[in-house]
mmCIF file of C-alpha atoms in Angstrom:
data_model
loop_
_atom_site.group_PDB
_atom_site.id
_atom_site.type_symbol
_atom_site.label_atom_id
_atom_site.label_comp_id
_atom_site.label_asym_id
_atom_site.label_seq_id
_atom_site.Cartn_x
_atom_site.Cartn_y
_atom_site.Cartn_z
ATOM 1 C CA MET A 1097 -56.221 -28.139 77.017
ATOM 2 C CA THR A 1098 -59.338 -25.780 79.196
ATOM 3 C CA GLU A 1099 -59.271 -27.297 83.015
ATOM 4 C CA HIS A 1100 -62.223 -28.014 84.834
ATOM 5 C CA VAL A 1101 -62.884 -27.110 88.386
ATOM 6 C CA LEU A 1102 -64.939 -29.076 90.499
ATOM 7 C CA ILE A 1103 -66.859 -25.698 93.323
ATOM 8 C CA THR A 1104 -68.510 -27.391 96.204
ATOM 9 C CA GLY A 1105 -71.178 -25.795 97.108
ATOM 10 C CA GLY A 1106 -70.651 -23.370 94.843
ATOM 11 C CA ALA A 1107 -73.242 -21.347 94.371
ATOM 12 C CA GLY A 1108 -73.190 -20.345 97.647
ATOM 13 C CA PHE A 1109 -72.048 -16.767 98.859
ATOM 14 C CA ILE A 1110 -67.994 -17.654 98.187
ATOM 15 C CA GLY A 1111 -68.550 -20.261 95.703
ATOM 16 C CA SER A 1112 -70.301 -18.829 93.125
ATOM 17 C CA ARG A 1113 -68.287 -16.046 92.678
ATOM 18 C CA LEU A 1114 -65.412 -17.724 92.585
ATOM 19 C CA ALA A 1115 -67.247 -19.531 89.968
ATOM 20 C CA ALA A 1116 -67.475 -16.371 88.215
ATOM 21 C CA ARG A 1117 -63.806 -15.439 88.929
ATOM 22 C CA PHE A 1118 -62.814 -19.410 87.150
ATOM 23 C CA ALA A 1119 -64.973 -18.976 84.293
ATOM 24 C CA GLU A 1120 -63.666 -15.625 83.401
ATOM 25 C CA ALA A 1121 -59.690 -16.551 83.506
ATOM 26 C CA GLY A 1122 -61.456 -19.384 80.862
ATOM 27 C CA TYR A 1123 -62.370 -22.709 83.666
ATOM 28 C CA THR A 1124 -64.447 -25.263 82.716
ATOM 29 C CA VAL A 1125 -67.089 -25.508 86.374
ATOM 30 C CA THR A 1126 -69.499 -27.575 87.883
ATOM 31 C CA VAL A 1127 -70.743 -27.051 91.133
ATOM 32 C CA LEU A 1128 -71.791 -29.302 93.255
ATOM 33 C CA ASP A 1129 -74.955 -27.560 96.235
ATOM 34 C CA SER A 1130 -77.716 -29.733 98.306
ATOM 35 C CA LEU A 1131 -79.913 -25.427 97.948
ATOM 36 C CA ILE A 1132 -80.874 -24.897 100.807
ATOM 37 C CA PRO A 1133 -83.879 -23.040 102.027
ATOM 38 C CA GLN A 1134 -81.625 -21.382 105.000
ATOM 39 C CA VAL A 1135 -79.889 -20.580 102.132
ATOM 40 C CA HIS A 1136 -81.358 -19.881 99.022
ATOM 41 C CA GLY A 1137 -84.870 -20.255 99.997
ATOM 42 C CA ASP A 1138 -88.004 -22.462 99.773
ATOM 43 C CA ASP A 1139 -87.356 -21.717 95.518
ATOM 44 C CA PRO A 1140 -83.681 -21.689 94.049
ATOM 45 C CA ALA A 1141 -84.733 -21.704 90.546
ATOM 46 C CA THR A 1142 -86.705 -17.666 91.447
ATOM 47 C CA THR A 1143 -85.776 -16.880 94.910
ATOM 48 C CA SER A 1144 -82.023 -17.527 95.427
ATOM 49 C CA PRO A 1145 -79.724 -14.667 93.164
ATOM 50 C CA LEU A 1146 -76.920 -16.433 93.596
ATOM 51 C CA LEU A 1147 -77.994 -19.737 91.986
ATOM 52 C CA ARG A 1148 -78.842 -16.996 88.762
ATOM 53 C CA SER A 1149 -75.126 -16.208 88.589
ATOM 54 C CA LEU A 1150 -74.070 -19.508 87.690
ATOM 55 C CA ASP A 1151 -76.240 -19.674 84.595
ATOM 56 C CA GLY A 1152 -74.233 -20.026 81.674
ATOM 57 C CA ILE A 1153 -70.462 -20.172 83.842
ATOM 58 C CA ALA A 1154 -71.029 -22.705 84.953
ATOM 59 C CA THR A 1155 -72.787 -26.648 85.197
ATOM 60 C CA VAL A 1156 -75.085 -26.893 88.529
ATOM 61 C CA ILE A 1157 -75.735 -29.814 89.554
ATOM 62 C CA GLU A 1158 -78.351 -30.056 92.255
ATOM 63 C CA GLY A 1159 -77.117 -32.627 94.825
ATOM 64 C CA THR A 1160 -75.079 -33.269 98.611
ATOM 65 C CA VAL A 1161 -71.446 -34.412 99.287
ATOM 66 C CA THR A 1162 -73.551 -36.428 101.884
ATOM 67 C CA SER A 1163 -74.118 -38.953 98.538
ATOM 68 C CA LYS A 1164 -71.733 -40.413 96.915
ATOM 69 C CA ASP A 1165 -73.476 -40.948 93.609
ATOM 70 C CA ASP A 1166 -73.999 -37.093 93.684
ATOM 71 C CA LEU A 1167 -70.045 -36.382 94.118
ATOM 72 C CA ARG A 1168 -68.806 -38.360 91.624
ATOM 73 C CA ARG A 1169 -71.491 -37.484 89.508
ATOM 74 C CA ALA A 1170 -70.446 -33.790 90.131
ATOM 75 C CA ILE A 1171 -65.713 -34.867 89.607
ATOM 76 C CA ASP A 1172 -65.959 -36.259 86.724
ATOM 77 C CA GLY A 1173 -63.581 -34.650 84.109
ATOM 78 C CA ALA A 1174 -62.145 -31.908 87.715
ATOM 79 C CA GLN A 1175 -58.902 -31.618 87.685
ATOM 80 C CA ILE A 1176 -59.295 -29.378 90.554
ATOM 81 C CA VAL A 1177 -61.489 -29.170 93.729
ATOM 82 C CA VAL A 1178 -62.431 -26.468 95.873
ATOM 83 C CA HIS A 1179 -63.867 -27.537 98.577
ATOM 84 C CA LEU A 1180 -66.569 -25.869 100.492
ATOM 85 C CA ALA A 1181 -69.886 -27.409 101.245
ATOM 86 C CA ALA A 1182 -70.480 -27.395 104.300
ATOM 87 C CA GLU A 1183 -72.753 -26.410 107.173
ATOM 88 C CA THR A 1184 -71.878 -23.193 108.940
ATOM 89 C CA GLY A 1185 -72.652 -21.024 111.919
ATOM 90 C CA THR A 1186 -70.994 -21.211 115.282
ATOM 91 C CA GLY A 1187 -73.763 -21.188 117.477
ATOM 92 C CA GLN A 1188 -76.249 -23.804 115.569
ATOM 93 C CA SER A 1189 -73.308 -26.342 115.192
ATOM 94 C CA MET A 1190 -73.823 -25.900 119.350
ATOM 95 C CA TYR A 1191 -77.109 -28.139 119.669
ATOM 96 C CA GLU A 1192 -78.010 -28.733 115.682
ATOM 97 C CA ILE A 1193 -74.421 -31.227 116.254
ATOM 98 C CA ASP A 1194 -74.894 -34.503 113.843
ATOM 99 C CA ARG A 1195 -76.865 -32.600 111.428
ATOM 100 C CA TYR A 1196 -73.134 -30.313 111.367
ATOM 101 C CA VAL A 1197 -70.128 -33.570 111.914
ATOM 102 C CA GLU A 1198 -72.485 -35.864 108.907
ATOM 103 C CA ALA A 1199 -72.004 -33.338 106.340
ATOM 104 C CA ASN A 1200 -68.777 -30.942 107.002
ATOM 105 C CA VAL A 1201 -67.426 -34.399 108.910
ATOM 106 C CA GLY A 1202 -69.051 -37.697 106.264
ATOM 107 C CA GLY A 1203 -68.827 -35.126 103.559
ATOM 108 C CA THR A 1204 -65.426 -34.882 103.224
ATOM 109 C CA GLY A 1205 -64.836 -38.572 104.277
ATOM 110 C CA LYS A 1206 -66.855 -39.467 101.101
ATOM 111 C CA LEU A 1207 -65.254 -37.467 99.335
ATOM 112 C CA LEU A 1208 -61.781 -38.050 99.464
ATOM 113 C CA ASP A 1209 -62.997 -41.540 99.304
ATOM 114 C CA ILE A 1210 -64.050 -41.523 95.674
ATOM 115 C CA LEU A 1211 -60.750 -39.603 94.938
ATOM 116 C CA THR A 1212 -58.528 -43.061 96.974
ATOM 117 C CA ASN A 1213 -60.716 -44.990 95.557
ATOM 118 C CA GLU A 1214 -62.124 -44.417 91.660
ATOM 119 C CA PRO A 1215 -60.742 -43.654 88.395
ATOM 120 C CA ASN A 1216 -60.642 -39.490 88.471
ATOM 121 C CA GLU A 1217 -58.507 -36.392 87.218
ATOM 122 C CA VAL A 1218 -57.684 -34.197 89.958
ATOM 123 C CA ARG A 1219 -54.555 -32.838 90.614
ATOM 124 C CA ARG A 1220 -55.277 -30.654 93.161
ATOM 125 C CA ILE A 1221 -57.154 -30.553 96.492
ATOM 126 C CA VAL A 1222 -58.017 -26.436 98.027
ATOM 127 C CA ILE A 1223 -60.474 -26.933 101.162
ATOM 128 C CA ALA A 1224 -61.868 -24.577 102.596
ATOM 129 C CA SER A 1225 -60.520 -23.797 106.483
ATOM 130 C CA SER A 1226 -62.000 -21.617 109.209
ATOM 131 C CA ARG A 1227 -60.175 -19.525 111.566
ATOM 132 C CA SER A 1228 -62.291 -20.948 114.584
ATOM 133 C CA ILE A 1229 -60.508 -23.526 114.706
ATOM 134 C CA TYR A 1230 -57.835 -21.615 116.271
ATOM 135 C CA GLY A 1231 -59.851 -21.379 119.512
ATOM 136 C CA GLU A 1232 -58.850 -17.929 121.155
ATOM 137 C CA GLY A 1233 -56.184 -17.815 118.631
ATOM 138 C CA ALA A 1234 -52.349 -16.751 119.795
ATOM 139 C CA TYR A 1235 -51.398 -13.854 122.511
ATOM 140 C CA ARG A 1236 -48.671 -12.615 124.280
ATOM 141 C CA THR A 1237 -47.637 -12.388 128.266
ATOM 142 C CA GLU A 1238 -46.285 -9.850 130.709
ATOM 143 C CA ASP A 1239 -42.270 -11.477 129.720
ATOM 144 C CA GLY A 1240 -43.276 -11.725 125.594
ATOM 145 C CA ARG A 1241 -43.811 -15.234 126.113
ATOM 146 C CA LEU A 1242 -46.193 -17.118 122.682
ATOM 147 C CA VAL A 1243 -49.020 -18.444 124.563
ATOM 148 C CA TYR A 1244 -52.287 -19.822 122.935
ATOM 149 C CA PRO A 1245 -55.041 -20.024 126.337
ATOM 150 C CA GLY A 1246 -57.792 -22.278 126.343
ATOM 151 C CA HIS A 1247 -61.272 -21.412 126.149
ATOM 152 C CA ARG A 1248 -63.141 -19.005 128.437
ATOM 153 C CA GLN A 1249 -64.722 -20.213 131.379
ATOM 154 C CA ASP A 1250 -68.698 -19.156 131.726
ATOM 155 C CA ALA A 1251 -68.439 -18.752 135.597
ATOM 156 C CA ASP A 1252 -65.656 -16.172 134.169
ATOM 157 C CA MET A 1253 -68.447 -15.167 131.482
ATOM 158 C CA ALA A 1254 -71.453 -15.077 133.362
ATOM 159 C CA ALA A 1255 -69.729 -12.388 136.345
ATOM 160 C CA GLY A 1256 -68.432 -10.045 133.518
ATOM 161 C CA ASP A 1257 -65.390 -10.743 132.906
ATOM 162 C CA PHE A 1258 -64.888 -11.832 129.110
ATOM 163 C CA GLU A 1259 -61.329 -11.257 128.647
ATOM 164 C CA VAL A 1260 -59.027 -14.636 128.026
ATOM 165 C CA HIS A 1261 -56.808 -16.029 131.235
ATOM 166 C CA MET A 1262 -55.093 -19.040 131.325
ATOM 167 C CA PRO A 1263 -54.108 -19.565 135.147
ATOM 168 C CA GLY A 1264 -50.607 -18.676 136.863
ATOM 169 C CA GLU A 1265 -50.404 -15.782 133.829
ATOM 170 C CA GLY A 1266 -51.251 -11.868 134.557
ATOM 171 C CA PRO A 1267 -52.836 -9.630 131.793
ATOM 172 C CA LEU A 1268 -51.971 -10.964 128.148
ATOM 173 C CA THR A 1269 -52.385 -9.494 125.478
ATOM 174 C CA MET A 1270 -53.694 -9.922 121.406
ATOM 175 C CA VAL A 1271 -51.378 -10.632 118.262
ATOM 176 C CA PRO A 1272 -51.903 -12.198 115.676
ATOM 177 C CA THR A 1273 -52.309 -15.739 114.617
ATOM 178 C CA ASP A 1274 -50.470 -17.490 112.037
ATOM 179 C CA GLU A 1275 -50.551 -20.858 110.796
ATOM 180 C CA SER A 1276 -48.028 -23.156 113.386
ATOM 181 C CA ALA A 1277 -50.867 -22.268 115.879
ATOM 182 C CA LYS A 1278 -52.293 -24.659 118.054
ATOM 183 C CA LEU A 1279 -55.459 -25.689 117.206
ATOM 184 C CA HIS A 1280 -58.082 -26.179 119.736
ATOM 185 C CA PRO A 1281 -61.728 -25.500 118.004
ATOM 186 C CA SER A 1282 -64.033 -24.538 120.689
ATOM 187 C CA SER A 1283 -67.058 -25.308 119.064
ATOM 188 C CA VAL A 1284 -68.307 -27.999 117.108
ATOM 189 C CA TYR A 1285 -67.981 -26.654 113.559
ATOM 190 C CA GLY A 1286 -64.710 -25.331 114.782
ATOM 191 C CA ILE A 1287 -64.507 -29.077 115.665
ATOM 192 C CA THR A 1288 -65.940 -30.425 111.608
ATOM 193 C CA LYS A 1289 -63.648 -27.559 110.393
ATOM 194 C CA GLN A 1290 -60.790 -29.166 111.987
ATOM 195 C CA MET A 1291 -60.861 -32.366 111.139
ATOM 196 C CA GLN A 1292 -62.177 -31.081 107.401
ATOM 197 C CA GLU A 1293 -58.536 -29.651 106.604
ATOM 198 C CA SER A 1294 -56.731 -32.950 108.834
ATOM 199 C CA LEU A 1295 -58.564 -34.899 106.330
ATOM 200 C CA VAL A 1296 -57.388 -33.363 103.510
ATOM 201 C CA MET A 1297 -54.463 -32.129 104.325
ATOM 202 C CA THR A 1298 -52.914 -35.850 105.053
ATOM 203 C CA VAL A 1299 -55.342 -37.697 102.753
ATOM 204 C CA ALA A 1300 -54.806 -36.057 99.291
ATOM 205 C CA PRO A 1301 -50.600 -36.200 99.175
ATOM 206 C CA ALA A 1302 -50.711 -39.926 100.498
ATOM 207 C CA ILE A 1303 -52.696 -40.680 97.339
ATOM 208 C CA GLY A 1304 -50.355 -38.592 95.087
ATOM 209 C CA LYS A 1305 -52.943 -35.030 94.963
ATOM 210 C CA GLU A 1306 -51.816 -31.450 95.734
ATOM 211 C CA ALA A 1307 -53.560 -29.741 99.160
ATOM 212 C CA VAL A 1308 -53.919 -26.534 99.950
ATOM 213 C CA SER A 1309 -56.187 -25.372 102.801
ATOM 214 C CA VAL A 1310 -56.911 -21.986 102.745
ATOM 215 C CA ARG A 1311 -57.966 -20.389 106.414
ATOM 216 C CA TYR A 1312 -60.604 -18.192 106.118
ATOM 217 C CA GLN A 1313 -61.983 -15.446 108.781
ATOM 218 C CA ASN A 1314 -64.962 -13.232 108.631
ATOM 219 C CA VAL A 1315 -65.563 -13.260 105.492
ATOM 220 C CA TYR A 1316 -68.600 -10.296 104.096
ATOM 221 C CA GLY A 1317 -70.013 -8.035 101.555
ATOM 222 C CA PRO A 1318 -72.449 -7.985 98.691
ATOM 223 C CA GLY A 1319 -74.197 -11.141 97.654
ATOM 224 C CA GLN A 1320 -74.062 -12.742 101.635
ATOM 225 C CA SER A 1321 -77.255 -14.539 102.667
ATOM 226 C CA LEU A 1322 -79.653 -11.871 104.288
ATOM 227 C CA LYS A 1323 -82.337 -14.364 105.624
ATOM 228 C CA ASN A 1324 -79.431 -16.821 107.469
ATOM 229 C CA PRO A 1325 -79.901 -15.719 110.766
ATOM 230 C CA TYR A 1326 -76.476 -17.736 112.152
ATOM 231 C CA THR A 1327 -73.895 -16.553 110.476
ATOM 232 C CA GLY A 1328 -72.435 -13.056 110.621
ATOM 233 C CA ILE A 1329 -73.262 -10.156 112.370
ATOM 234 C CA LEU A 1330 -73.105 -8.460 109.596
ATOM 235 C CA SER A 1331 -76.462 -8.997 107.728
ATOM 236 C CA ILE A 1332 -77.751 -9.352 111.054
ATOM 237 C CA PHE A 1333 -77.648 -6.052 112.346
ATOM 238 C CA SER A 1334 -77.769 -4.614 108.880
ATOM 239 C CA THR A 1335 -81.464 -5.820 108.956
ATOM 240 C CA LEU A 1336 -82.271 -4.493 112.085
ATOM 241 C CA ILE A 1337 -80.826 -0.612 111.052
ATOM 242 C CA ARG A 1338 -83.555 -1.199 108.317
ATOM 243 C CA GLN A 1339 -86.348 -2.480 110.581
ATOM 244 C CA GLY A 1340 -85.485 0.202 113.151
ATOM 245 C CA LYS A 1341 -84.899 -2.470 116.028
ATOM 246 C CA GLY A 1342 -82.365 -2.020 119.029
ATOM 247 C CA ILE A 1343 -79.145 -3.707 117.953
ATOM 248 C CA ASN A 1344 -78.412 -6.506 121.284
ATOM 249 C CA VAL A 1345 -74.464 -6.433 122.097
ATOM 250 C CA PHE A 1346 -72.971 -9.369 122.858
ATOM 251 C CA GLU A 1347 -70.262 -9.536 126.113
ATOM 252 C CA ASP A 1348 -69.714 -5.878 126.118
ATOM 253 C CA GLY A 1349 -68.553 -5.544 122.909
ATOM 254 C CA LEU A 1350 -64.826 -5.483 123.028
ATOM 255 C CA GLU A 1351 -65.054 -8.681 120.957
ATOM 256 C CA SER A 1352 -62.733 -8.453 117.721
ATOM 257 C CA ARG A 1353 -62.891 -9.988 114.512
ATOM 258 C CA ASP A 1354 -60.954 -10.225 111.557
ATOM 259 C CA PHE A 1355 -63.201 -9.084 108.141
ATOM 260 C CA VAL A 1356 -62.215 -9.907 105.270
ATOM 261 C CA TYR A 1357 -63.843 -8.642 101.480
ATOM 262 C CA ILE A 1358 -66.024 -11.047 99.308
ATOM 263 C CA ASP A 1359 -62.907 -10.004 96.099
ATOM 264 C CA ASP A 1360 -59.828 -10.450 98.000
ATOM 265 C CA VAL A 1361 -61.401 -14.001 99.693
ATOM 266 C CA VAL A 1362 -62.336 -14.820 96.548
ATOM 267 C CA GLU A 1363 -58.952 -14.421 94.429
ATOM 268 C CA ALA A 1364 -56.898 -15.351 97.594
ATOM 269 C CA THR A 1365 -58.935 -18.520 97.044
ATOM 270 C CA PHE A 1366 -57.984 -18.874 93.373
ATOM 271 C CA LEU A 1367 -54.657 -18.897 93.221
ATOM 272 C CA ALA A 1368 -53.922 -20.872 96.056
ATOM 273 C CA ALA A 1369 -56.320 -23.459 93.269
ATOM 274 C CA THR A 1370 -53.957 -22.573 90.267
ATOM 275 C CA THR A 1371 -51.174 -21.215 91.811
ATOM 276 C CA VAL A 1372 -48.012 -23.705 91.293
ATOM 277 C CA ALA A 1373 -46.161 -22.851 94.567
ATOM 278 C CA ALA A 1374 -49.756 -23.465 96.482
ATOM 279 C CA ALA A 1375 -49.327 -26.700 97.428
ATOM 280 C CA GLY A 1376 -48.649 -28.148 100.534
ATOM 281 C CA HIS A 1377 -49.403 -25.067 102.299
ATOM 282 C CA VAL A 1378 -51.612 -23.706 104.830
ATOM 283 C CA LEU A 1379 -52.623 -20.191 104.100
ATOM 284 C CA ASN A 1380 -54.931 -17.124 106.474
ATOM 285 C CA VAL A 1381 -57.100 -15.814 104.109
ATOM 286 C CA GLY A 1382 -57.599 -12.540 106.485
ATOM 287 C CA SER A 1383 -57.937 -8.689 106.334
ATOM 288 C CA GLY A 1384 -54.932 -8.559 109.114
ATOM 289 C CA VAL A 1385 -56.663 -5.861 110.787
ATOM 290 C CA ALA A 1386 -59.256 -6.592 114.406
ATOM 291 C CA THR A 1387 -62.474 -4.848 113.929
ATOM 292 C CA THR A 1388 -64.876 -5.102 117.500
ATOM 293 C CA VAL A 1389 -68.498 -5.580 117.567
ATOM 294 C CA LEU A 1390 -69.660 -2.111 118.453
ATOM 295 C CA GLU A 1391 -66.644 -0.425 115.391
ATOM 296 C CA VAL A 1392 -68.886 -2.771 113.603
ATOM 297 C CA VAL A 1393 -72.094 -1.001 115.028
ATOM 298 C CA ASP A 1394 -70.580 2.648 114.461
ATOM 299 C CA ALA A 1395 -69.475 1.466 110.606
ATOM 300 C CA LEU A 1396 -72.806 0.141 109.751
ATOM 301 C CA GLN A 1397 -75.010 2.576 111.285
ATOM 302 C CA ARG A 1398 -72.965 5.387 109.381
ATOM 303 C CA ALA A 1399 -72.665 4.210 106.385
ATOM 304 C CA TYR A 1400 -76.942 2.722 106.043
ATOM 305 C CA GLY A 1401 -77.693 6.875 108.028
ATOM 306 C CA ARG A 1402 -79.492 5.718 111.001
ATOM 307 C CA GLU A 1403 -78.954 5.283 114.024
ATOM 308 C CA VAL A 1404 -80.867 2.737 117.266
ATOM 309 C CA PRO A 1405 -80.989 2.130 120.186
ATOM 310 C CA VAL A 1406 -78.035 0.203 120.695
ATOM 311 C CA THR A 1407 -77.283 -1.829 124.697
ATOM 312 C CA ILE A 1408 -74.263 -3.558 125.639
ATOM 313 C CA SER A 1409 -75.947 -6.000 127.389
ATOM 314 C CA GLY A 1410 -72.903 -8.145 128.559
ATOM 315 C CA GLN A 1411 -75.314 -11.694 127.346
ATOM 316 C CA TYR A 1412 -72.560 -14.463 125.476
ATOM 317 C CA ARG A 1413 -72.651 -17.372 123.461
ATOM 318 C CA LEU A 1414 -70.867 -20.502 124.809
ATOM 319 C CA GLY A 1415 -68.161 -21.656 121.987
ATOM 320 C CA ASP A 1416 -67.362 -18.017 120.760
ATOM 321 C CA ILE A 1417 -64.532 -16.554 120.901
ATOM 322 C CA ARG A 1418 -63.183 -13.577 122.247
ATOM 323 C CA HIS A 1419 -60.912 -11.803 119.911
ATOM 324 C CA ASN A 1420 -58.621 -13.670 115.916
ATOM 325 C CA VAL A 1421 -56.783 -11.578 113.836
ATOM 326 C CA ALA A 1422 -54.983 -13.623 111.275
ATOM 327 C CA ASP A 1423 -51.094 -13.752 110.422
ATOM 328 C CA THR A 1424 -51.429 -13.160 107.117
ATOM 329 C CA THR A 1425 -47.647 -13.211 106.203
ATOM 330 C CA ALA A 1426 -47.359 -16.544 104.856
ATOM 331 C CA LEU A 1427 -50.481 -15.300 101.915
ATOM 332 C CA ARG A 1428 -47.884 -13.159 100.869
ATOM 333 C CA GLU A 1429 -45.087 -14.531 100.998
ATOM 334 C CA VAL A 1430 -47.053 -17.914 98.749
ATOM 335 C CA LEU A 1431 -49.103 -16.032 97.028
ATOM 336 C CA GLY A 1432 -47.710 -13.402 96.398
ATOM 337 C CA PHE A 1433 -51.378 -11.573 97.150
ATOM 338 C CA THR A 1434 -52.281 -9.271 100.193
ATOM 339 C CA PRO A 1435 -55.917 -7.982 100.585
ATOM 340 C CA ALA A 1436 -57.034 -4.894 99.544
ATOM 341 C CA THR A 1437 -60.313 -3.425 101.113
ATOM 342 C CA THR A 1438 -60.459 -1.956 103.548
ATOM 343 C CA PHE A 1439 -63.240 -2.454 106.758
ATOM 344 C CA GLU A 1440 -64.754 1.053 105.660
ATOM 345 C CA GLU A 1441 -65.080 0.903 102.251
ATOM 346 C CA GLY A 1442 -65.864 -2.634 101.785
ATOM 347 C CA VAL A 1443 -68.985 -2.335 105.221
ATOM 348 C CA MET A 1444 -69.836 1.640 102.012
ATOM 349 C CA ARG A 1445 -69.812 -1.194 99.351
ATOM 350 C CA PHE A 1446 -71.920 -4.258 102.098
ATOM 351 C CA ALA A 1447 -74.506 -1.055 102.954
ATOM 352 C CA GLU A 1448 -75.055 -0.446 99.041
ATOM 353 C CA TRP A 1449 -75.475 -3.483 97.967
ATOM 354 C CA VAL A 1450 -78.034 -4.306 100.897
ATOM 355 C CA LEU A 1451 -80.108 -0.766 100.352
ATOM 356 C CA SER A 1452 -80.837 -2.628 96.654
ATOM 357 C CA GLU A 1453 -81.933 -5.576 98.555
ATOM 358 C CA PRO A 1454 -85.227 -6.307 99.949
ATOM 359 C CA ILE A 1455 -85.815 -7.042 104.124
ATOM 360 C CA GLU A 1456 -85.932 -9.794 104.806
ATOM 361 C CA ASP A 1457 -87.631 -11.921 107.401
ATOM 362 C CA ASP A 1458 -83.846 -12.913 109.421
ATOM 363 C CA GLY A 1459 -85.081 -14.900 111.955
ATOM 364 C CA TYR A 1460 -82.119 -13.940 114.353
ATOM 365 C CA GLU A 1461 -84.599 -14.238 117.736
ATOM 366 C CA ARG A 1462 -86.003 -17.530 117.022
ATOM 367 C CA SER A 1463 -82.229 -18.202 115.622
ATOM 368 C CA LEU A 1464 -81.413 -16.869 120.144
ATOM 369 C CA LYS A 1465 -84.638 -18.709 121.674
ATOM 370 C CA GLU A 1466 -83.101 -21.653 120.272
ATOM 371 C CA MET A 1467 -79.623 -20.900 121.799
ATOM 372 C CA ALA A 1468 -81.499 -20.131 124.419
ATOM 373 C CA ASP A 1469 -83.560 -22.397 125.281
ATOM 374 C CA ARG A 1470 -80.730 -25.323 125.129
ATOM 375 C CA LYS A 1471 -78.682 -22.877 127.249
ATOM 376 C CA LEU A 1472 -76.312 -21.842 125.388
ATOM 377 C CA LEU A 1473 -76.824 -18.047 124.969
ATOM 378 C CA LYS A 1474 -76.705 -16.650 128.839
#
């Protein structure tokens, strides 16, 4: 019998491609998505290519995870739930706190309450977690000990010192962070993602359902929003380059992230949902390679064949981390999967797609002003 999967947030960047992957494998797919204008435009039926991509492959329910009625309709008949629905964006989360908590924590709570107290066929829940729950992640001391530093201090960054420090320790060296690392997020977004994961991984086994958590690193690729200024420096910088505007690089440009290509994320999530041995596991989904912001700028300018002025301003956002790169050993050992797309290859594919899209007013300057007005951008 054909299995039925529900993907919450399934009309988004990751969800729409994941829906196609499940449909290709013969699953019946239902998508629950609120189709917010920040992602899908004011008239999603005409302004959202992601939504249109679901035509013929998924039943789309326009609704929200903050409504139990919407969740009940979506869950009906599903054996697998992939819970992607969430408000995203580290910076915005620091001042739209109630909205992030209501959607991310409240929505997950409502989903689990229904699965606990009402008849359903769900046997596995995959929760989309985030690298943001690690805070600054793992570091080595000069004498080789593994440590997990706390959040960077405003006073240090104001003085131009953007590195990570621990009292009583000398220089620290960033190392890949594995799933056993200390969890101490530095933003509201990160806190809500930790709570989502904790809720699912605690409640699901208690009610006889399998749970898997996938901790996404920085996901990028064709199809990501070019209009949402709160997520994705590749989108933000691409728009600035196409507009011929200068790029303001925060801190000293040497902060780094683990950029993982969309196709690799989709395959890892599909395997997390369908591999028997994945039950009960928490898995980093990343490339395992650190890329600095300056390297991102350089790669994008080469991909577009265009240079724009680049200013390393020393500005910084409270809640941002310095570095993070995933240890992907568990992903390989549990799912037999290793992300295969290099950053160089992925950026070229991304840029090729971007050039086929209209140049959007991405609201980036407005988003910076919103943070600056609240003294979160220094």
